[in-house]
mmCIF file of C-alpha atoms in Angstrom:
data_model
loop_
_atom_site.group_PDB
_atom_site.id
_atom_site.type_symbol
_atom_site.label_atom_id
_atom_site.label_comp_id
_atom_site.label_asym_id
_atom_site.label_seq_id
_atom_site.Cartn_x
_atom_site.Cartn_y
_atom_site.Cartn_z
ATOM 1 C CA MET H 1 26.965 99.830 120.035
ATOM 2 C CA ARG H 2 30.191 99.094 118.442
ATOM 3 C CA PHE H 3 32.588 97.221 120.359
ATOM 4 C CA PHE H 4 35.663 95.176 119.769
ATOM 5 C CA THR H 5 35.581 95.553 115.667
ATOM 6 C CA SER H 6 38.783 93.374 115.768
ATOM 7 C CA PRO H 7 39.308 90.534 114.019
ATOM 8 C CA VAL H 8 39.589 88.860 116.915
ATOM 9 C CA TRP H 9 36.096 90.172 118.066
ATOM 10 C CA MET H 10 34.794 88.916 114.524
ATOM 11 C CA LEU H 11 36.033 85.441 114.828
ATOM 12 C CA PHE H 12 33.542 85.228 117.873
ATOM 13 C CA SER H 13 30.840 87.487 116.217
ATOM 14 C CA ARG H 14 28.361 84.726 116.904
ATOM 15 C CA PHE H 15 28.198 86.143 120.537
ATOM 16 C CA SER H 16 26.584 88.970 122.184
ATOM 17 C CA LYS H 17 28.811 91.937 121.873
ATOM 18 C CA PRO H 18 29.472 93.191 125.716
ATOM 19 C CA GLU H 19 28.073 96.403 126.963
ATOM 20 C CA PHE H 20 30.043 98.486 129.091
ATOM 21 C CA SER H 21 29.174 101.330 131.609
ATOM 22 C CA LEU H 22 30.589 103.478 133.998
ATOM 23 C CA LYS H 23 28.057 104.766 136.641
ATOM 24 C CA GLY H 24 25.477 104.676 133.930
ATOM 25 C CA CYS H 25 27.471 106.193 131.214
ATOM 26 C CA SER H 26 27.797 103.819 128.188
ATOM 27 C CA ILE H 27 31.055 103.973 126.579
ATOM 28 C CA GLU H 28 31.510 103.107 123.176
ATOM 29 C CA MET H 29 34.926 102.614 121.140
ATOM 30 C CA ASN H 30 36.896 100.244 119.371
ATOM 31 C CA VAL H 31 39.788 98.201 121.154
ATOM 32 C CA TYR H 32 42.560 96.474 119.292
ATOM 33 C CA ASP H 33 45.667 94.675 120.343
ATOM 34 C CA PHE H 34 48.662 96.587 119.347
ATOM 35 C CA ASP H 35 51.596 93.865 118.749
ATOM 36 C CA GLY H 36 50.812 90.855 116.280
ATOM 37 C CA THR H 37 47.167 92.531 115.725
ATOM 38 C CA ILE H 38 47.669 95.952 114.168
ATOM 39 C CA TYR H 39 51.303 96.330 114.423
ATOM 40 C CA HIS H 40 53.485 93.135 113.021
ATOM 41 C CA PRO H 41 55.186 91.675 114.428
ATOM 42 C CA ASP H 42 56.318 92.757 118.284
ATOM 43 C CA CYS H 43 57.064 96.290 118.568
ATOM 44 C CA ALA H 44 59.431 95.394 121.909
ATOM 45 C CA VAL H 45 61.323 93.153 119.965
ATOM 46 C CA CYS H 46 62.101 94.922 117.114
ATOM 47 C CA PHE H 47 63.022 97.884 119.100
ATOM 48 C CA ALA H 48 65.629 95.875 121.127
ATOM 49 C CA PHE H 49 67.156 94.769 117.625
ATOM 50 C CA TRP H 50 66.942 98.578 117.005
ATOM 51 C CA CYS H 51 68.774 99.345 119.955
ATOM 52 C CA VAL H 52 71.955 96.661 119.644
ATOM 53 C CA TRP H 53 72.199 97.619 115.891
ATOM 54 C CA ARG H 54 72.541 101.166 117.184
ATOM 55 C CA HIS H 55 74.578 100.863 120.295
ATOM 56 C CA PRO H 56 77.021 97.924 119.430
ATOM 57 C CA SER H 57 77.977 97.396 123.348
ATOM 58 C CA LEU H 58 74.778 95.958 123.848
ATOM 59 C CA ALA H 59 76.092 92.538 121.944
ATOM 60 C CA PHE H 60 78.145 92.037 124.650
ATOM 61 C CA THR H 61 76.335 93.251 127.982
ATOM 62 C CA TYR H 62 72.427 92.494 126.841
ATOM 63 C CA VAL H 63 72.406 90.096 124.202
ATOM 64 C CA PRO H 64 73.977 87.503 126.880
ATOM 65 C CA LYS H 65 72.091 87.939 130.086
ATOM 66 C CA LEU H 66 69.358 87.630 127.164
ATOM 67 C CA VAL H 67 70.235 84.434 125.637
ATOM 68 C CA LYS H 68 71.071 83.323 129.149
ATOM 69 C CA SER H 69 67.614 83.882 130.327
ATOM 70 C CA ALA H 70 65.826 82.472 126.962
ATOM 71 C CA ILE H 71 67.646 79.170 127.589
ATOM 72 C CA GLN H 72 66.610 79.284 131.478
ATOM 73 C CA LEU H 73 63.170 79.761 130.481
ATOM 74 C CA LYS H 74 62.874 76.997 127.910
ATOM 75 C CA GLN H 75 64.626 74.972 130.147
ATOM 76 C CA LYS H 76 61.543 76.594 133.256
ATOM 77 C CA LYS H 77 64.943 76.991 135.320
ATOM 78 C CA ILE H 78 63.238 80.424 135.249
ATOM 79 C CA PRO H 79 59.440 81.961 135.480
ATOM 80 C CA ARG H 80 58.504 83.682 132.388
ATOM 81 C CA PHE H 81 58.159 87.295 134.649
ATOM 82 C CA LEU H 82 62.193 87.325 135.221
ATOM 83 C CA PHE H 83 62.866 86.338 131.510
ATOM 84 C CA GLU H 84 60.654 89.410 130.639
ATOM 85 C CA ARG H 85 62.485 91.137 133.052
ATOM 86 C CA THR H 86 65.928 90.207 131.623
ATOM 87 C CA PHE H 87 64.234 91.255 127.865
ATOM 88 C CA PHE H 88 63.121 94.933 128.892
ATOM 89 C CA SER H 89 66.322 95.847 130.709
ATOM 90 C CA PHE H 90 68.237 97.082 127.794
ATOM 91 C CA LEU H 91 65.813 99.546 128.082
ATOM 92 C CA CYS H 92 67.474 101.018 131.154
ATOM 93 C CA MET H 93 70.979 100.467 129.272
ATOM 94 C CA ILE H 94 70.686 103.188 126.551
ATOM 95 C CA ASP H 95 71.364 106.206 127.540
ATOM 96 C CA ASP H 96 69.562 108.449 124.582
ATOM 97 C CA PHE H 97 66.217 106.379 124.857
ATOM 98 C CA ASP H 98 64.000 108.954 123.944
ATOM 99 C CA GLU H 99 65.640 110.012 120.795
ATOM 100 C CA GLN H 100 65.942 106.686 119.668
ATOM 101 C CA ILE H 101 61.880 105.783 120.229
ATOM 102 C CA GLU H 102 61.297 108.414 117.984
ATOM 103 C CA LYS H 103 63.990 107.446 115.519
ATOM 104 C CA PHE H 104 62.236 104.165 115.514
ATOM 105 C CA TRP H 105 58.900 105.173 114.946
ATOM 106 C CA ASP H 106 60.018 107.592 112.782
ATOM 107 C CA LYS H 107 61.137 104.517 110.280
ATOM 108 C CA HIS H 108 58.548 101.644 112.236
ATOM 109 C CA ILE H 109 55.304 103.903 112.151
ATOM 110 C CA SER H 110 54.644 102.751 108.582
ATOM 111 C CA ARG H 111 54.017 99.110 109.328
ATOM 112 C CA VAL H 112 50.449 99.528 111.312
ATOM 113 C CA SER H 113 48.333 97.322 109.223
ATOM 114 C CA ALA H 114 46.439 99.237 106.485
ATOM 115 C CA TRP H 115 43.191 97.750 107.251
ATOM 116 C CA TYR H 116 43.672 99.134 110.949
ATOM 117 C CA LEU H 117 44.790 102.782 109.316
ATOM 118 C CA ALA H 118 41.139 102.441 107.098
ATOM 119 C CA GLN H 119 38.564 102.459 110.301
ATOM 120 C CA LYS H 120 40.733 104.271 112.784
ATOM 121 C CA ARG H 121 39.306 106.983 115.009
ATOM 122 C CA PRO H 122 40.314 108.880 117.460
ATOM 123 C CA ASP H 123 38.767 107.321 120.439
ATOM 124 C CA ASP H 124 39.904 103.732 119.401
ATOM 125 C CA MET H 125 42.184 101.958 122.324
ATOM 126 C CA ILE H 126 45.166 99.858 121.495
ATOM 127 C CA ILE H 127 46.171 97.448 124.409
ATOM 128 C CA SER H 128 49.272 96.141 124.704
ATOM 129 C CA ALA H 129 52.199 93.711 126.891
ATOM 130 C CA SER H 130 55.031 96.003 125.597
ATOM 131 C CA PRO H 131 55.786 98.720 127.710
ATOM 132 C CA ASN H 132 54.192 101.657 128.228
ATOM 133 C CA CYS H 133 57.461 103.924 126.823
ATOM 134 C CA ILE H 134 57.426 102.130 123.544
ATOM 135 C CA ILE H 135 53.678 102.336 122.859
ATOM 136 C CA LYS H 136 53.197 105.807 124.086
ATOM 137 C CA PRO H 137 54.752 107.460 121.320
ATOM 138 C CA ALA H 138 53.018 104.933 118.415
ATOM 139 C CA ALA H 139 50.006 106.105 120.775
ATOM 140 C CA ARG H 140 50.312 109.187 120.142
ATOM 141 C CA ARG H 141 51.265 109.465 116.045
ATOM 142 C CA LEU H 142 48.279 107.366 115.453
ATOM 143 C CA GLY H 143 46.390 110.149 117.576
ATOM 144 C CA VAL H 144 44.616 106.989 119.791
ATOM 145 C CA ASN H 145 44.175 105.954 122.959
ATOM 146 C CA PHE H 146 46.409 103.277 124.630
ATOM 147 C CA MET H 147 46.750 101.202 127.671
ATOM 148 C CA ALA H 148 50.330 99.019 128.228
ATOM 149 C CA THR H 149 52.381 97.800 130.982
ATOM 150 C CA GLU H 150 53.808 100.510 133.414
ATOM 151 C CA TYR H 151 58.157 100.388 133.237
ATOM 152 C CA ASP H 152 60.305 102.396 135.503
ATOM 153 C CA ARG H 153 63.140 102.852 132.837
ATOM 154 C CA ASP H 154 64.947 104.197 136.397
ATOM 155 C CA VAL H 155 64.832 101.258 138.146
ATOM 156 C CA GLY H 156 64.189 98.645 135.288
ATOM 157 C CA ALA H 157 61.190 96.376 136.529
ATOM 158 C CA PHE H 158 57.628 96.718 135.586
ATOM 159 C CA VAL H 159 55.284 98.757 137.599
ATOM 160 C CA ASP H 160 52.102 96.150 137.781
ATOM 161 C CA ASN H 161 51.856 93.210 135.934
ATOM 162 C CA LEU H 162 52.643 92.630 132.497
ATOM 163 C CA MET H 163 49.198 93.795 130.349
ATOM 164 C CA PHE H 164 48.799 90.117 129.565
ATOM 165 C CA ALA H 165 44.762 89.937 129.245
ATOM 166 C CA ARG H 166 43.173 92.886 131.097
#
């Protein structure tokens, strides 16, 4: 069985590969981290810059809050989840989100690593701590399954914790 054939797994290849099963059924799939592994650099950061560039008002409403929050995080005055909440708040400030995310992926899907495209399979799973509303269009274009952090754009909050280390 093949599991975790990403470069991260190859570093630990001397260990036995885990075998997963659900009610007696074996599952075979390749699991890849999206941001920083098959897509460089981070799609959420790239999309934030994309939106600020296309919606100049965000430079006055969003960027100052983000800078303040980043300084507070660096000084350890706020926890990381509050910084993440501020960082992703731009998703609620964009009226044409669906249009912008499609245009973003039209231009940026080419940043997916060539090594991944060469071995991509339809049963692959990509995982990301980025919001699912950003990852879903990329996964659809790649034709793979995905798991990402649930983010409610109407409320501007994470539905669950970030998908770090799940």
